[in-house]
């Protein structure tokens, strides 16, 4: 019964995370995963620090990361379940996926609060 | 409950390699691994930015190493796959109504304290936006958000 009650919330987090990943992820990977590490763009550190420390940015980053973690956890759970037919391992997979997302969310909260 | 007695043909664990559409489905689902990867990447980056300029430089040096760059190239490809497939599914998941829609009175069966009753309500009908328009408007949103992030980071 408890499981049934939490299921809609998991689907809600999945679709919320799907939307933010679709809209924010390509540009974020392009900028911070490729252009900046490769030295094609070099933003000023102090400016970057100021942007990230602003309360609204912190809130947005927290929401973005938490939603993306739960989106990935939910999708991965079903991919492992259907794709590899690991029906017998359903419970450990759920614990691993959602537990991982939960731990990641708490760590993100701590990081965001510590800037 | 007794076990079902009907025969179920066993499905190969590699069923998703048999058809292109199956493969695309599995690739789309696998995009989640890279969503998780970049969420963690962002977490470490924010932490590094918070710790000071040297930490940030060290992080970017690590992110510039060939292995991480290759992972992020793959991650970018998967994130684009996710964006395209997600946008394409939106019109199927929700009805978006434009200015042509109107509210009309309707009746709805409800159960109050165990009794079936008829309640008066309103529903919105007509003016459904064509799916092409819904998809296109999402790309406009994507462009606006992307441009804003670039401006915010580089100003």
mmCIF file of C-alpha atoms in Angstrom:
data_model
loop_
_atom_site.group_PDB
_atom_site.id
_atom_site.type_symbol
_atom_site.label_atom_id
_atom_site.label_comp_id
_atom_site.label_asym_id
_atom_site.label_seq_id
_atom_site.Cartn_x
_atom_site.Cartn_y
_atom_site.Cartn_z
ATOM 1 C CA UNK A 1 0.000 0.000 0.000
ATOM 2 C CA UNK A 2 2.765 2.425 0.909
ATOM 3 C CA UNK A 3 4.379 1.527 -2.374
ATOM 4 C CA UNK A 4 1.248 2.444 -4.303
ATOM 5 C CA UNK A 5 1.136 5.811 -2.613
ATOM 6 C CA UNK A 6 4.703 6.696 -3.453
ATOM 7 C CA UNK A 7 4.536 5.516 -7.074
ATOM 8 C CA UNK A 8 2.739 8.636 -8.457
ATOM 9 C CA UNK A 9 5.318 10.861 -6.738
ATOM 10 C CA UNK A 10 8.126 8.905 -8.391
ATOM 11 C CA UNK A 11 6.480 9.353 -11.789
ATOM 12 C CA UNK A 12 6.061 13.076 -11.077
ATOM 13 C CA UNK A 13 9.757 13.414 -10.214
ATOM 14 C CA UNK A 14 10.583 11.398 -13.342
ATOM 15 C CA UNK A 15 8.691 13.717 -15.645
ATOM 16 C CA UNK A 16 9.847 16.869 -13.867
ATOM 17 C CA UNK A 17 13.417 15.680 -14.220
ATOM 18 C CA UNK A 18 12.774 14.753 -17.838
ATOM 19 C CA UNK A 19 11.682 18.292 -18.634
ATOM 20 C CA UNK A 20 14.609 20.017 -16.914
ATOM 21 C CA UNK A 21 17.111 17.552 -18.400
ATOM 22 C CA UNK A 22 15.664 18.153 -21.883
ATOM 23 C CA UNK A 23 15.854 21.940 -21.549
ATOM 24 C CA UNK A 24 19.007 22.531 -19.456
ATOM 25 C CA UNK A 25 21.313 19.585 -20.038
ATOM 26 C CA UNK A 26 22.536 20.050 -23.643
ATOM 27 C CA UNK A 27 23.812 23.599 -23.034
ATOM 28 C CA UNK A 28 25.260 22.734 -19.610
ATOM 29 C CA UNK A 29 27.218 19.779 -21.026
ATOM 30 C CA UNK A 30 28.341 21.873 -23.999
ATOM 31 C CA UNK A 31 29.579 24.690 -21.731
ATOM 32 C CA UNK A 32 30.896 23.031 -18.569
ATOM 33 C CA UNK A 33 31.617 19.554 -19.918
ATOM 34 C CA UNK A 34 33.311 20.553 -23.183
ATOM 35 C CA UNK A 35 33.898 24.222 -24.071
ATOM 36 C CA UNK A 36 35.343 25.383 -20.733
ATOM 37 C CA UNK A 37 37.481 22.280 -19.932
ATOM 38 C CA UNK A 38 38.885 22.421 -23.482
ATOM 39 C CA UNK A 39 39.769 26.079 -23.005
ATOM 40 C CA UNK A 40 37.523 27.316 -25.820
ATOM 41 C CA UNK A 41 35.739 29.561 -23.342
ATOM 42 C CA UNK A 42 37.246 30.991 -20.182
ATOM 43 C CA UNK A 43 34.712 32.589 -17.876
ATOM 44 C CA UNK A 44 36.100 34.721 -15.066
ATOM 45 C CA UNK A 45 36.247 32.704 -11.832
ATOM 46 C CA UNK A 46 35.034 35.548 -9.609
ATOM 47 C CA UNK A 47 32.060 36.120 -11.862
ATOM 48 C CA UNK A 48 31.247 32.391 -11.873
ATOM 49 C CA UNK A 49 31.544 32.258 -8.091
ATOM 50 C CA UNK A 50 29.238 35.256 -7.743
ATOM 51 C CA UNK A 51 26.639 33.704 -10.066
ATOM 52 C CA UNK A 52 26.713 30.337 -8.259
ATOM 53 C CA UNK A 53 26.562 31.928 -4.788
ATOM 54 C CA UNK A 54 23.447 33.945 -5.597
ATOM 55 C CA UNK A 55 20.509 32.393 -3.685
ATOM 56 C CA UNK A 56 18.306 31.947 -6.746
ATOM 57 C CA UNK A 57 21.040 30.147 -8.686
ATOM 58 C CA UNK A 58 21.631 27.848 -5.719
ATOM 59 C CA UNK A 59 17.929 27.067 -5.501
ATOM 60 C CA UNK A 60 17.695 26.399 -9.244
ATOM 61 C CA UNK A 61 20.813 24.200 -9.216
ATOM 62 C CA UNK A 62 19.475 22.226 -6.249
ATOM 63 C CA UNK A 63 16.121 21.663 -7.963
ATOM 64 C CA UNK A 64 17.795 20.801 -11.258
ATOM 65 C CA UNK A 65 20.169 18.223 -9.780
ATOM 66 C CA UNK A 66 17.595 16.594 -7.466
ATOM 67 C CA UNK A 67 15.050 16.233 -10.282
ATOM 68 C CA UNK A 68 17.671 14.871 -12.687
ATOM 69 C CA UNK A 69 18.850 12.314 -10.117
ATOM 70 C CA UNK A 70 15.317 11.018 -9.517
ATOM 71 C CA UNK A 71 14.552 11.061 -13.239
ATOM 72 C CA UNK A 72 17.632 8.916 -13.907
ATOM 73 C CA UNK A 73 16.899 6.609 -10.960
ATOM 74 C CA UNK A 74 13.355 5.943 -12.146
ATOM 75 C CA UNK A 75 14.323 5.337 -15.741
ATOM 76 C CA UNK A 76 17.284 3.184 -14.843
ATOM 77 C CA UNK A 77 15.086 1.072 -12.587
ATOM 78 C CA UNK A 78 12.780 0.219 -15.499
ATOM 79 C CA UNK A 79 15.647 -0.219 -17.945
ATOM 80 C CA UNK A 80 17.296 -2.770 -15.680
ATOM 81 C CA UNK A 81 13.948 -4.425 -15.037
ATOM 82 C CA UNK A 82 12.888 -4.754 -18.701
ATOM 83 C CA UNK A 83 16.127 -4.526 -20.619
ATOM 84 C CA UNK A 84 18.070 -7.115 -18.689
ATOM 85 C CA UNK A 85 15.020 -8.922 -17.284
ATOM 86 C CA UNK A 86 16.263 -8.772 -13.729
ATOM 87 C CA UNK A 87 12.830 -9.332 -12.224
ATOM 88 C CA UNK A 88 14.234 -11.295 -9.297
ATOM 89 C CA UNK A 89 16.449 -8.336 -8.370
ATOM 90 C CA UNK A 90 13.602 -5.785 -8.344
ATOM 91 C CA UNK A 91 13.965 -4.874 -4.672
ATOM 92 C CA UNK A 92 17.741 -4.319 -4.591
ATOM 93 C CA UNK A 93 17.526 -2.371 -7.866
ATOM 94 C CA UNK A 94 14.853 -0.064 -6.409
ATOM 95 C CA UNK A 95 16.856 0.462 -3.230
ATOM 96 C CA UNK A 96 20.008 1.171 -5.218
ATOM 97 C CA UNK A 97 18.365 3.571 -7.707
ATOM 98 C CA UNK A 98 16.142 5.614 -5.382
ATOM 99 C CA UNK A 99 18.570 5.317 -2.461
ATOM 100 C CA UNK A 100 21.341 6.669 -4.671
ATOM 101 C CA UNK A 101 19.145 9.563 -5.812
ATOM 102 C CA UNK A 102 18.223 10.346 -2.207
ATOM 103 C CA UNK A 103 21.838 10.326 -1.013
ATOM 104 C CA UNK A 104 22.809 12.487 -4.003
ATOM 105 C CA UNK A 105 20.032 14.957 -3.164
ATOM 106 C CA UNK A 106 21.180 15.326 0.438
ATOM 107 C CA UNK A 107 24.796 15.785 -0.671
ATOM 108 C CA UNK A 108 23.677 18.429 -3.209
ATOM 109 C CA UNK A 109 21.757 20.259 -0.492
ATOM 110 C CA UNK A 110 24.874 20.310 1.695
ATOM 111 C CA UNK A 111 27.052 21.512 -1.191
ATOM 112 C CA UNK A 112 24.586 24.254 -2.136
ATOM 113 C CA UNK A 113 24.331 25.403 1.478
ATOM 114 C CA UNK A 114 28.111 25.458 1.929
ATOM 115 C CA UNK A 115 28.997 27.789 -0.967
ATOM 116 C CA UNK B 1 -2.839 -17.944 -6.137
ATOM 117 C CA UNK B 2 -1.681 -20.749 -8.402
ATOM 118 C CA UNK B 3 1.021 -20.159 -10.961
ATOM 119 C CA UNK B 4 -0.244 -19.401 -14.490
ATOM 120 C CA UNK B 5 -0.315 -22.534 -16.588
ATOM 121 C CA UNK B 6 -0.257 -20.837 -19.985
ATOM 122 C CA UNK B 7 2.982 -21.175 -21.902
ATOM 123 C CA UNK B 8 5.087 -18.043 -22.104
ATOM 124 C CA UNK B 9 7.764 -17.986 -24.690
ATOM 125 C CA UNK B 10 11.050 -17.019 -23.072
ATOM 126 C CA UNK B 11 12.380 -13.677 -24.269
ATOM 127 C CA UNK B 12 16.064 -13.337 -24.992
ATOM 128 C CA UNK B 13 17.988 -10.941 -22.802
ATOM 129 C CA UNK B 14 19.157 -9.292 -26.029
ATOM 130 C CA UNK B 15 15.626 -8.712 -27.374
ATOM 131 C CA UNK B 16 16.414 -5.036 -27.861
ATOM 132 C CA UNK B 17 18.992 -5.780 -30.553
ATOM 133 C CA UNK B 18 16.433 -7.390 -32.837
ATOM 134 C CA UNK B 19 14.763 -4.290 -34.238
ATOM 135 C CA UNK B 20 15.884 -0.712 -34.856
ATOM 136 C CA UNK B 21 12.908 0.689 -32.945
ATOM 137 C CA UNK B 22 13.739 -1.537 -29.958
ATOM 138 C CA UNK B 23 17.338 -0.361 -30.072
ATOM 139 C CA UNK B 24 16.283 3.292 -30.197
ATOM 140 C CA UNK B 25 14.007 2.687 -27.209
ATOM 141 C CA UNK B 26 16.843 1.183 -25.188
ATOM 142 C CA UNK B 27 19.262 3.963 -26.214
ATOM 143 C CA UNK B 28 16.680 6.526 -25.113
ATOM 144 C CA UNK B 29 16.342 4.793 -21.761
ATOM 145 C CA UNK B 30 20.129 4.584 -21.409
ATOM 146 C CA UNK B 31 20.310 8.375 -21.658
ATOM 147 C CA UNK B 32 19.403 8.252 -17.947
ATOM 148 C CA UNK B 33 22.915 7.017 -17.108
ATOM 149 C CA UNK B 34 24.355 10.196 -18.609
ATOM 150 C CA UNK B 35 21.752 12.406 -16.932
ATOM 151 C CA UNK B 36 22.936 10.917 -13.616
ATOM 152 C CA UNK B 37 26.584 11.301 -14.645
ATOM 153 C CA UNK B 38 26.229 14.990 -15.415
ATOM 154 C CA UNK B 39 24.194 15.641 -12.271
ATOM 155 C CA UNK B 40 27.160 14.285 -10.287
ATOM 156 C CA UNK B 41 29.577 16.261 -12.505
ATOM 157 C CA UNK B 42 27.665 19.466 -11.683
ATOM 158 C CA UNK B 43 27.670 18.615 -7.962
ATOM 159 C CA UNK B 44 31.462 18.261 -7.925
ATOM 160 C CA UNK B 45 31.859 21.423 -10.030
ATOM 161 C CA UNK B 46 29.692 23.529 -7.692
ATOM 162 C CA UNK B 47 31.623 22.155 -4.733
ATOM 163 C CA UNK B 48 34.905 23.087 -6.444
ATOM 164 C CA UNK B 49 33.686 26.588 -7.295
ATOM 165 C CA UNK B 50 32.677 27.059 -3.652
ATOM 166 C CA UNK B 51 36.100 26.006 -2.389
ATOM 167 C CA UNK B 52 38.086 28.601 -4.302
ATOM 168 C CA UNK B 53 39.769 29.431 -7.581
ATOM 169 C CA UNK B 54 42.451 26.752 -7.270
ATOM 170 C CA UNK B 55 39.879 23.979 -6.703
ATOM 171 C CA UNK B 56 37.952 25.243 -9.702
ATOM 172 C CA UNK B 57 41.091 25.170 -11.901
ATOM 173 C CA UNK B 58 41.928 21.652 -10.691
ATOM 174 C CA UNK B 59 38.402 20.508 -11.473
ATOM 175 C CA UNK B 60 38.551 21.962 -14.987
ATOM 176 C CA UNK B 61 41.949 20.321 -15.569
ATOM 177 C CA UNK B 62 40.435 16.975 -14.600
ATOM 178 C CA UNK B 63 37.373 17.687 -16.789
ATOM 179 C CA UNK B 64 39.755 18.442 -19.665
ATOM 180 C CA UNK B 65 41.471 15.066 -19.489
ATOM 181 C CA UNK B 66 40.822 12.899 -22.571
ATOM 182 C CA UNK B 67 38.726 10.266 -20.763
ATOM 183 C CA UNK B 68 36.353 12.814 -19.224
ATOM 184 C CA UNK B 69 36.079 14.716 -22.519
ATOM 185 C CA UNK B 70 35.131 11.494 -24.330
ATOM 186 C CA UNK B 71 32.521 10.691 -21.657
ATOM 187 C CA UNK B 72 31.075 14.196 -22.027
ATOM 188 C CA UNK B 73 30.952 13.966 -25.833
ATOM 189 C CA UNK B 74 28.915 10.759 -25.432
ATOM 190 C CA UNK B 75 26.851 12.427 -22.695
ATOM 191 C CA UNK B 76 26.084 15.364 -25.023
ATOM 192 C CA UNK B 77 24.915 12.976 -27.763
ATOM 193 C CA UNK B 78 22.659 11.126 -25.307
ATOM 194 C CA UNK B 79 21.306 14.371 -23.860
ATOM 195 C CA UNK B 80 20.346 15.541 -27.361
ATOM 196 C CA UNK B 81 18.627 12.177 -27.926
ATOM 197 C CA UNK B 82 16.787 12.699 -24.650
ATOM 198 C CA UNK B 83 15.735 16.252 -25.589
ATOM 199 C CA UNK B 84 14.465 15.267 -29.045
ATOM 200 C CA UNK B 85 12.528 12.220 -27.833
ATOM 201 C CA UNK B 86 11.154 14.006 -24.761
ATOM 202 C CA UNK B 87 9.889 16.982 -26.780
ATOM 203 C CA UNK B 88 8.346 14.620 -29.336
ATOM 204 C CA UNK B 89 6.388 12.810 -26.618
ATOM 205 C CA UNK B 90 5.006 15.898 -24.861
ATOM 206 C CA UNK B 91 1.967 16.419 -27.152
ATOM 207 C CA UNK B 92 1.008 12.796 -26.506
ATOM 208 C CA UNK B 93 1.313 13.188 -22.745
ATOM 209 C CA UNK B 94 -0.615 16.440 -22.369
ATOM 210 C CA UNK B 95 -3.288 18.408 -24.172
ATOM 211 C CA UNK B 96 -2.367 22.043 -24.750
ATOM 212 C CA UNK B 97 -5.305 24.273 -25.593
ATOM 213 C CA UNK B 98 -5.004 27.598 -27.349
ATOM 214 C CA UNK B 99 -7.256 30.696 -27.380
ATOM 215 C CA UNK B 100 -9.867 28.860 -29.471
ATOM 216 C CA UNK B 101 -10.958 26.737 -26.518
ATOM 217 C CA UNK B 102 -14.014 27.433 -24.393
ATOM 218 C CA UNK B 103 -15.540 26.193 -21.165
ATOM 219 C CA UNK B 104 -18.839 24.345 -21.322
ATOM 220 C CA UNK B 105 -21.026 23.083 -18.481
ATOM 221 C CA UNK B 106 -20.844 19.354 -17.830
ATOM 222 C CA UNK B 107 -22.064 16.805 -15.344
ATOM 223 C CA UNK B 108 -19.820 14.457 -13.455
ATOM 224 C CA UNK B 109 -20.597 11.359 -11.400
ATOM 225 C CA UNK B 110 -18.973 11.564 -7.978
ATOM 226 C CA UNK B 111 -19.129 9.482 -4.831
ATOM 227 C CA UNK B 112 -19.654 11.465 -1.628
ATOM 228 C CA UNK B 113 -19.758 9.541 1.657
ATOM 229 C CA UNK B 114 -20.457 6.336 -0.219
ATOM 230 C CA UNK B 115 -23.319 7.796 -2.290
ATOM 231 C CA UNK B 116 -23.269 8.282 -6.031
ATOM 232 C CA UNK B 117 -24.194 11.825 -6.960
ATOM 233 C CA UNK B 118 -24.178 14.000 -10.040
ATOM 234 C CA UNK B 119 -22.128 17.173 -9.711
ATOM 235 C CA UNK B 120 -22.177 20.178 -12.002
ATOM 236 C CA UNK B 121 -18.794 21.129 -13.403
ATOM 237 C CA UNK B 122 -17.185 22.713 -16.433
ATOM 238 C CA UNK B 123 -14.858 21.219 -19.003
ATOM 239 C CA UNK B 124 -12.667 22.931 -21.553
ATOM 240 C CA UNK B 125 -13.156 21.842 -25.144
ATOM 241 C CA UNK B 126 -11.777 22.766 -28.561
ATOM 242 C CA UNK B 127 -8.764 24.815 -29.544
ATOM 243 C CA UNK B 128 -6.328 21.939 -29.127
ATOM 244 C CA UNK B 129 -2.891 23.034 -30.294
ATOM 245 C CA UNK B 130 -1.519 20.873 -33.098
ATOM 246 C CA UNK B 131 1.323 18.654 -31.874
ATOM 247 C CA UNK B 132 3.776 20.259 -34.311
ATOM 248 C CA UNK B 133 3.191 23.624 -32.655
ATOM 249 C CA UNK B 134 3.628 22.153 -29.162
ATOM 250 C CA UNK B 135 6.934 20.577 -30.203
ATOM 251 C CA UNK B 136 8.152 23.755 -31.940
ATOM 252 C CA UNK B 137 7.352 25.921 -28.908
ATOM 253 C CA UNK B 138 9.461 23.625 -26.729
ATOM 254 C CA UNK B 139 12.441 24.208 -29.017
ATOM 255 C CA UNK B 140 11.877 27.945 -28.673
ATOM 256 C CA UNK B 141 11.989 27.441 -24.885
ATOM 257 C CA UNK B 142 15.180 25.416 -25.227
ATOM 258 C CA UNK B 143 16.800 28.176 -27.310
ATOM 259 C CA UNK B 144 15.791 30.913 -24.854
ATOM 260 C CA UNK B 145 17.050 28.993 -21.801
ATOM 261 C CA UNK B 146 20.312 28.043 -23.541
ATOM 262 C CA UNK B 147 20.958 31.629 -24.651
ATOM 263 C CA UNK B 148 20.238 32.879 -21.123
ATOM 264 C CA UNK B 149 22.683 30.394 -19.559
ATOM 265 C CA UNK B 150 25.436 31.335 -22.034
ATOM 266 C CA UNK B 151 24.828 35.029 -21.303
ATOM 267 C CA UNK B 152 24.818 34.403 -17.535
ATOM 268 C CA UNK B 153 28.093 32.470 -17.591
ATOM 269 C CA UNK B 154 30.009 34.639 -20.048
ATOM 270 C CA UNK B 155 28.825 38.184 -19.366
#
